[in-house]
Tab-separated table of C-alpha atoms in Angstrom:
chain	number	residue	atom	x	y	z
L	798	MET	CA	-11.292	-1.323	66.826
L	799	ILE	CA	-7.831	-2.783	66.330
L	800	ASP	CA	-5.007	-2.827	68.873
L	801	PHE	CA	-2.362	-0.162	68.374
L	802	GLN	CA	0.504	1.503	70.196
L	803	TYR	CA	0.442	5.168	71.114
L	804	ALA	CA	3.325	7.643	71.121
L	805	ARG	CA	3.577	11.397	71.433
L	806	ALA	CA	5.879	13.484	69.249
L	807	ASN	CA	8.026	16.059	71.031
L	808	ASP	CA	8.647	18.250	67.987
L	809	VAL	CA	8.350	18.121	64.194
L	810	ALA	CA	11.707	16.408	63.763
L	811	ASP	CA	10.741	13.774	66.324
L	812	ALA	CA	7.419	13.204	64.544
L	813	VAL	CA	9.240	12.617	61.267
L	814	ARG	CA	11.723	10.238	62.928
L	815	GLN	CA	8.976	8.207	64.598
L	816	MET	CA	7.020	7.908	61.364
L	817	ALA	CA	10.117	6.817	59.415
L	818	ALA	CA	10.766	4.095	62.012
L	819	ASP	CA	7.362	2.429	61.547
L	820	PRO	CA	5.937	2.057	58.024
L	821	THR	CA	2.434	1.311	59.321
L	822	ALA	CA	2.209	4.229	61.769
L	823	LYS	CA	-0.167	7.166	61.350
L	824	PHE	CA	-0.116	10.728	62.639
L	825	ILE	CA	-3.135	11.758	64.686
L	826	ALA	CA	-4.258	15.235	65.715
L	827	GLY	CA	-8.033	15.769	65.929
L	828	GLY	CA	-8.715	12.267	64.618
L	829	THR	CA	-12.092	13.209	63.131
L	830	ASN	CA	-11.515	11.069	60.023
L	831	LEU	CA	-8.842	8.582	61.072
L	832	ILE	CA	-10.754	7.213	64.079
L	833	ASP	CA	-13.799	6.559	61.900
L	834	LEU	CA	-11.632	4.688	59.409
L	835	MET	CA	-10.105	2.608	62.203
L	836	LYS	CA	-13.540	1.749	63.574
L	837	GLU	CA	-14.566	0.500	60.126
L	838	ASP	CA	-11.336	-1.521	59.784
L	839	VAL	CA	-10.302	0.515	56.730
L	840	GLU	CA	-7.166	1.851	58.424
L	841	ARG	CA	-5.138	-0.500	60.642
L	842	PRO	CA	-2.155	1.473	61.954
L	843	SER	CA	0.198	-0.325	64.306
L	844	ARG	CA	1.016	2.952	66.045
L	845	LEU	CA	-0.613	6.354	66.419
L	846	ILE	CA	1.850	9.227	66.689
L	847	ASP	CA	0.134	12.080	68.509
L	848	ILE	CA	1.153	15.441	67.029
L	849	SER	CA	-1.585	17.485	68.686
L	850	ARG	CA	0.838	19.256	71.066
L	851	LEU	CA	3.335	20.390	68.459
L	852	PRO	CA	3.763	24.186	68.131
L	853	LEU	CA	1.801	24.418	64.866
L	854	LYS	CA	-1.233	26.392	66.033
L	855	ALA	CA	-0.280	29.935	65.058
L	856	ILE	CA	-1.770	32.162	62.348
L	857	GLU	CA	0.927	34.634	61.306
L	858	GLU	CA	1.285	37.321	58.673
L	859	THR	CA	3.957	36.733	56.033
L	860	ALA	CA	6.397	39.270	54.633
L	861	ASP	CA	4.505	39.540	51.344
L	862	GLY	CA	1.158	40.310	52.978
L	863	GLY	CA	-0.266	36.802	53.137
L	864	LEU	CA	-0.949	34.496	56.066
L	865	ARG	CA	0.751	31.348	57.306
L	866	ILE	CA	-1.672	28.976	59.054
L	867	GLY	CA	-0.234	26.304	61.316
L	868	ALA	CA	-1.301	22.760	60.473
L	869	LEU	CA	-2.843	22.250	63.921
L	870	VAL	CA	-5.072	25.318	63.921
L	871	PRO	CA	-8.605	23.978	64.581
L	872	ASN	CA	-11.091	24.573	61.783
L	873	SER	CA	-13.372	26.596	64.061
L	874	ASP	CA	-10.509	28.874	65.190
L	875	LEU	CA	-9.498	29.414	61.570
L	876	ALA	CA	-13.013	30.218	60.373
L	877	TYR	CA	-13.555	32.844	63.064
L	878	HIS	CA	-10.064	34.370	63.081
L	879	PRO	CA	-10.345	38.128	62.440
L	880	LEU	CA	-7.741	38.146	59.657
L	881	ILE	CA	-9.469	35.255	57.884
L	882	GLU	CA	-12.900	36.882	58.184
L	883	GLN	CA	-11.575	40.228	56.950
L	884	ARG	CA	-9.148	39.202	54.206
L	885	TYR	CA	-10.177	35.646	53.194
L	886	PRO	CA	-13.907	35.461	53.936
L	887	MET	CA	-14.454	32.819	51.225
L	888	LEU	CA	-12.285	30.442	53.270
L	889	SER	CA	-14.259	31.200	56.422
L	890	CYS	CA	-17.538	30.517	54.595
L	891	ALA	CA	-16.251	27.229	53.183
L	892	ILE	CA	-15.141	25.961	56.586
L	893	LEU	CA	-18.447	26.898	58.214
L	894	ALA	CA	-20.342	25.058	55.465
L	895	GLY	CA	-18.656	21.798	56.459
L	896	ALA	CA	-19.329	19.215	59.183
L	897	SER	CA	-20.716	20.373	62.542
L	898	GLN	CA	-19.476	22.817	65.154
L	899	GLN	CA	-18.284	19.954	67.353
L	900	LEU	CA	-16.226	18.429	64.532
L	901	ARG	CA	-14.844	21.818	63.483
L	902	ASN	CA	-13.657	22.320	67.061
L	903	MET	CA	-11.567	19.144	66.794
L	904	ALA	CA	-10.550	19.011	63.120
L	905	SER	CA	-7.194	20.529	62.218
L	906	THR	CA	-6.127	22.486	59.153
L	907	GLY	CA	-3.610	19.846	58.106
L	908	GLY	CA	-6.011	17.020	58.809
L	909	ASN	CA	-8.664	18.651	56.629
L	910	LEU	CA	-6.263	18.485	53.674
L	911	LEU	CA	-5.722	14.777	54.299
L	912	GLN	CA	-9.355	13.668	54.561
L	913	ARG	CA	-10.120	10.490	52.690
L	914	THR	CA	-13.098	9.972	50.430
L	915	ARG	CA	-16.551	9.236	51.798
L	916	CYS	CA	-17.272	6.725	49.026
L	917	TYR	CA	-19.556	4.039	50.466
L	918	TYR	CA	-17.467	1.248	48.960
L	919	PHE	CA	-14.223	2.593	50.396
L	920	TYR	CA	-15.763	2.316	53.867
L	921	ASP	CA	-17.263	-1.123	53.239
L	922	ILE	CA	-14.420	-3.648	53.536
L	923	ALA	CA	-16.665	-6.391	52.159
L	924	THR	CA	-16.656	-4.759	48.707
L	925	PRO	CA	-13.830	-4.301	46.153
L	926	CYS	CA	-12.159	-0.892	46.238
L	927	ASN	CA	-8.955	0.086	44.460
L	928	LYS	CA	-8.287	2.869	46.979
L	929	ARG	CA	-8.385	0.414	49.842
L	930	GLU	CA	-6.962	-2.622	48.040
L	931	PRO	CA	-5.220	-1.737	44.755
L	932	GLY	CA	-6.155	-4.049	41.920
L	933	SER	CA	-9.411	-5.276	43.470
L	934	GLY	CA	-11.699	-3.134	41.322
L	935	CYS	CA	-14.012	-0.139	41.725
L	936	SER	CA	-17.450	-1.121	42.969
L	937	ALA	CA	-18.827	2.381	42.469
L	938	ILE	CA	-18.521	2.411	38.670
L	939	LYS	CA	-21.372	-0.055	38.239
L	940	GLY	CA	-22.832	0.403	41.690
L	941	LEU	CA	-24.564	3.224	43.550
L	942	ASN	CA	-22.591	6.252	42.351
L	943	ARG	CA	-24.839	9.239	43.055
L	944	ILE	CA	-22.162	11.130	45.028
L	945	HIS	CA	-19.253	10.237	42.769
L	946	ALA	CA	-16.971	12.075	40.355
L	947	ILE	CA	-17.926	13.641	37.042
L	948	LEU	CA	-14.467	15.094	36.330
L	949	GLY	CA	-10.971	13.609	36.322
L	950	ALA	CA	-12.086	10.067	37.144
L	951	SER	CA	-10.445	6.903	35.812
L	952	GLU	CA	-11.393	3.271	35.249
L	953	ALA	CA	-9.735	2.567	38.600
L	954	CYS	CA	-11.675	5.036	40.756
L	955	ILE	CA	-14.534	7.551	40.626
L	956	ALA	CA	-14.351	8.722	44.261
L	957	THR	CA	-14.489	12.395	45.231
L	958	HIS	CA	-12.540	14.486	47.721
L	959	PRO	CA	-14.837	15.494	50.620
L	960	SER	CA	-13.364	18.757	51.939
L	961	ASP	CA	-15.072	22.160	51.763
L	962	MET	CA	-12.070	24.047	53.081
L	963	CYS	CA	-9.823	22.659	50.349
L	964	VAL	CA	-12.075	24.002	47.586
L	965	ALA	CA	-11.571	27.530	48.893
L	966	LEU	CA	-7.830	26.949	49.347
L	967	ALA	CA	-7.614	25.803	45.722
L	968	ALA	CA	-9.376	28.956	44.521
L	969	LEU	CA	-7.106	31.125	46.689
L	970	ASP	CA	-3.975	29.492	45.219
L	971	ALA	CA	-2.604	28.441	48.599
L	972	LYS	CA	0.666	26.626	49.278
L	973	VAL	CA	1.289	23.692	51.605
L	974	HIS	CA	4.437	23.522	53.743
L	975	VAL	CA	5.657	20.048	54.636
L	976	ASN	CA	8.596	18.546	56.481
L	977	GLY	CA	10.122	15.106	56.041
L	978	PRO	CA	13.355	13.130	56.110
L	979	ALA	CA	14.644	15.184	53.167
L	980	GLY	CA	13.871	18.468	54.924
L	981	GLU	CA	11.302	21.177	54.341
L	982	ARG	CA	9.547	21.826	51.056
L	983	THR	CA	6.553	23.699	49.697
L	984	ILE	CA	3.865	22.237	47.435
L	985	ALA	CA	1.520	24.373	45.354
L	986	PHE	CA	-2.033	23.557	46.377
L	987	SER	CA	-2.889	22.604	42.810
L	988	GLU	CA	-0.210	19.892	43.012
L	989	PHE	CA	-0.953	18.669	46.522
L	990	HIS	CA	-3.897	16.359	45.773
L	991	ARG	CA	-3.887	13.783	42.989
L	992	LEU	CA	-6.331	12.486	40.415
L	993	PRO	CA	-6.873	8.718	40.711
L	994	GLY	CA	-5.265	7.517	37.457
L	995	ASN	CA	-3.915	4.032	38.034
L	996	THR	CA	-2.950	4.737	41.662
L	997	PRO	CA	-6.164	5.788	43.430
L	998	GLN	CA	-4.741	4.620	46.767
L	999	ARG	CA	-2.575	7.775	46.719
L	1000	ASP	CA	-4.599	10.849	47.621
L	1001	THR	CA	-1.733	13.363	47.738
L	1002	ASN	CA	1.814	13.950	46.571
L	1003	LEU	CA	3.175	13.771	50.098
L	1004	HIS	CA	6.066	11.391	50.607
L	1005	ARG	CA	5.522	8.515	53.005
L	1006	ASN	CA	7.083	10.170	56.073
L	1007	ASP	CA	6.127	13.794	55.398
L	1008	ILE	CA	4.166	15.885	57.876
L	1009	VAL	CA	2.138	18.954	56.902
L	1010	THR	CA	3.320	21.921	58.975
L	1011	ALA	CA	1.439	24.912	57.533
L	1012	VAL	CA	-0.783	26.301	54.804
L	1013	GLU	CA	0.191	29.645	53.294
L	1014	LEU	CA	-2.267	32.083	51.751
L	1015	PRO	CA	-1.157	34.750	49.255
L	1016	ALA	CA	-1.902	38.425	49.826
L	1017	ARG	CA	-4.837	38.478	47.399
L	1018	GLY	CA	-7.914	37.280	49.267
L	1019	PHE	CA	-10.813	38.467	47.066
L	1020	ALA	CA	-12.552	39.895	50.124
L	1021	SER	CA	-15.167	41.926	48.215
L	1022	ASN	CA	-16.494	39.727	45.427
L	1023	TYR	CA	-16.635	36.066	46.392
L	1024	THR	CA	-18.988	33.250	47.276
L	1025	TYR	CA	-18.931	29.665	48.460
L	1026	LEU	CA	-22.020	27.798	47.294
L	1027	LYS	CA	-22.583	24.282	48.615
L	1028	LEU	CA	-25.281	22.113	47.056
L	1029	ARG	CA	-26.186	19.070	49.129
L	1030	ASP	CA	-29.040	16.803	50.126
L	1031	ARG	CA	-29.744	18.600	53.402
L	1032	LEU	CA	-28.760	21.934	54.900
L	1033	SER	CA	-26.460	20.656	57.639
L	1034	TYR	CA	-23.930	17.932	58.258
L	1035	ALA	CA	-23.842	16.696	54.664
L	1036	PHE	CA	-21.057	16.461	52.113
L	1037	ALA	CA	-21.374	18.427	48.894
L	1038	LEU	CA	-22.921	16.975	45.782
L	1039	VAL	CA	-21.345	20.021	44.128
L	1040	SER	CA	-19.696	23.019	45.741
L	1041	ILE	CA	-18.306	26.126	44.091
L	1042	ALA	CA	-15.753	28.645	45.342
L	1043	ALA	CA	-15.965	31.692	43.078
L	1044	ALA	CA	-14.008	34.928	43.383
L	1045	LEU	CA	-13.721	37.965	41.125
L	1046	GLU	CA	-11.673	41.130	40.998
L	1047	LEU	CA	-13.662	43.763	39.133
L	1048	GLU	CA	-12.920	47.097	37.480
L	1049	GLY	CA	-16.376	48.525	37.121
L	1050	ARG	CA	-18.274	45.622	35.549
L	1051	THR	CA	-15.221	44.170	33.813
L	1052	ILE	CA	-13.514	41.101	35.240
L	1053	LYS	CA	-9.847	41.775	35.962
L	1054	GLU	CA	-9.148	38.444	37.705
L	1055	ALA	CA	-11.219	35.337	38.384
L	1056	ARG	CA	-10.896	32.214	40.509
L	1057	LEU	CA	-13.149	29.185	40.215
L	1058	ALA	CA	-12.869	25.862	42.037
L	1059	LEU	CA	-15.331	23.024	42.538
L	1060	GLY	CA	-15.792	20.356	45.178
L	1061	GLY	CA	-17.772	17.133	45.142
L	1062	VAL	CA	-16.972	16.519	41.485
L	1063	ALA	CA	-13.472	14.976	41.404
L	1064	HIS	CA	-10.798	13.106	43.330
L	1065	LYS	CA	-9.291	16.500	44.200
L	1066	PRO	CA	-10.558	20.073	44.459
L	1067	TRP	CA	-11.172	20.973	40.807
L	1068	ARG	CA	-9.776	24.333	39.696
L	1069	ASP	CA	-10.023	25.208	36.001
L	1070	ILE	CA	-7.358	27.662	34.807
L	1071	ALA	CA	-8.818	27.827	31.284
L	1072	ALA	CA	-12.220	28.896	32.579
L	1073	GLU	CA	-10.607	31.560	34.765
L	1074	ALA	CA	-8.610	32.872	31.803
L	1075	ALA	CA	-11.744	33.029	29.652
L	1076	LEU	CA	-13.414	35.282	32.237
L	1077	ARG	CA	-10.624	37.885	32.312
L	1078	GLY	CA	-11.493	41.006	30.367
L	1079	GLN	CA	-15.140	39.991	30.017
L	1080	ALA	CA	-18.194	41.754	31.321
L	1081	ALA	CA	-19.437	40.240	34.568
L	1082	ASP	CA	-22.666	38.898	33.099
L	1083	GLN	CA	-24.509	35.641	32.620
L	1084	ALA	CA	-23.153	35.094	29.109
L	1085	ALA	CA	-19.560	35.092	30.360
L	1086	PHE	CA	-20.470	32.943	33.343
L	1087	ARG	CA	-22.297	30.371	31.215
L	1088	HIS	CA	-19.277	30.137	28.924
L	1089	ALA	CA	-17.018	29.580	31.945
L	1090	ALA	CA	-19.337	26.833	33.207
L	1091	ASP	CA	-19.267	25.130	29.808
L	1092	LEU	CA	-15.465	25.198	29.855
L	1093	VAL	CA	-15.270	23.703	33.344
L	1094	LEU	CA	-17.619	20.871	32.366
L	1095	ARG	CA	-16.347	20.250	28.813
L	1096	ASP	CA	-14.996	16.808	29.773
L	1097	ALA	CA	-17.570	15.908	32.418
L	1098	LYS	CA	-18.819	12.335	32.423
L	1099	GLY	CA	-21.724	11.017	34.425
L	1100	TYR	CA	-22.544	7.475	35.495
L	1101	ALA	CA	-25.844	5.693	36.087
L	1102	HIS	CA	-26.839	7.664	39.185
L	1103	ASN	CA	-24.859	10.921	39.067
L	1104	SER	CA	-25.336	12.418	35.595
L	1105	PHE	CA	-27.602	15.031	37.207
L	1106	LYS	CA	-24.479	16.532	38.812
L	1107	ILE	CA	-23.311	17.901	35.455
L	1108	GLU	CA	-26.297	20.222	35.107
L	1109	LEU	CA	-26.260	20.887	38.854
L	1110	ALA	CA	-22.649	22.038	38.557
L	1111	ARG	CA	-23.368	24.115	35.451
L	1112	ARG	CA	-26.165	26.058	37.106
L	1113	GLY	CA	-24.247	26.269	40.358
L	1114	ILE	CA	-21.220	27.840	38.668
L	1115	VAL	CA	-23.363	30.509	37.026
L	1116	ARG	CA	-25.190	31.197	40.294
L	1117	ALA	CA	-21.965	31.412	42.315
L	1118	LEU	CA	-20.325	33.777	39.815
L	1119	MET	CA	-23.419	35.976	39.754
L	1120	GLN	CA	-23.384	36.178	43.540
L	1121	ALA	CA	-19.674	37.006	43.535
L	1122	ALA	CA	-20.193	39.721	40.928
L	1123	ARG	CA	-22.959	41.276	43.012
L	1124	GLY	CA	-20.886	41.113	46.170
L	1125	THR	CA	-23.559	38.977	47.864
L	1126	PRO	CA	-21.782	35.886	49.203
L	1127	GLN	CA	-23.758	32.736	49.846
L	1128	SER	CA	-22.275	29.970	51.945
L	1129	GLN	CA	-24.750	28.062	54.036
L	1130	ALA	CA	-27.948	27.519	52.063
L	1131	ASN	CA	-28.737	25.366	49.071
L	1132	LYS	CA	-30.330	27.130	46.146
L	1133	LYS	CA	-33.129	25.690	44.053
L	1134	ILE	CA	-31.263	25.554	40.789
L	1135	LEU	CA	-32.344	22.208	39.337
């Protein structure tokens, strides 16, 4: 572990000021990812700015019928909050599919958005990694890449985003509220995370001194027909090989609205607008769901060890949509779909 200074922020404005004064500082709340990265010498902040006592722990209803979730709401509190369980159960399922109870008790909503990849090479400072050291190369492309991206990757990086919660937030069309030296602004969730391109070291579109203050959910929560399906190597404490957040609004057996987002397949939660559009007006049956899966995976590319994820994702999408159509959510168990 490196030496670092510690400071506590008094309010959001003070947190922004302290961050702007030190270009190598980092915010810390639960620390469930950052401390690991510091132990592995991947992150070397000169100062930790503790934001854990800021007044960002409320879950409040918005004027348009949605919810505003403070950035410091613990994952466990969010998953079990009555309004989340009643109106956004897909989000609750996604959170409970991730990590362990102990980690969910510590991890914050804002911190979950800012998780860094679990790519082995990113954590191993003895190997080249463009995310860690831009221009050094991507060891995963020709290395062990079983857990890596099949969508949206680049020659610079094939890492994946690790969050379960963010997959559900992408499907729900959430918004992220941030504050920085230029004031407050709102970022659509679809624009919050980035694909790697030529700058894989940048995970999000946050500015350097921004702080996440809240996540906002719209009124539509798809509380009746939804599922979160997580496919992984073991049933607990494992990151997704592929995960699917699927939600439908039905009129009889006809799809009025659809949401579909994937995790474990790209550098960001992968939501496909074209596949959602193709489902609207269709019967909620396997033919429509297979077509949607084909659209999502039309540009998928596998590598030496992860090509299996393409078919895993295809079958997972169909299974998740079928479960959503039946109103039988599935969140915790892997299904034998290979």
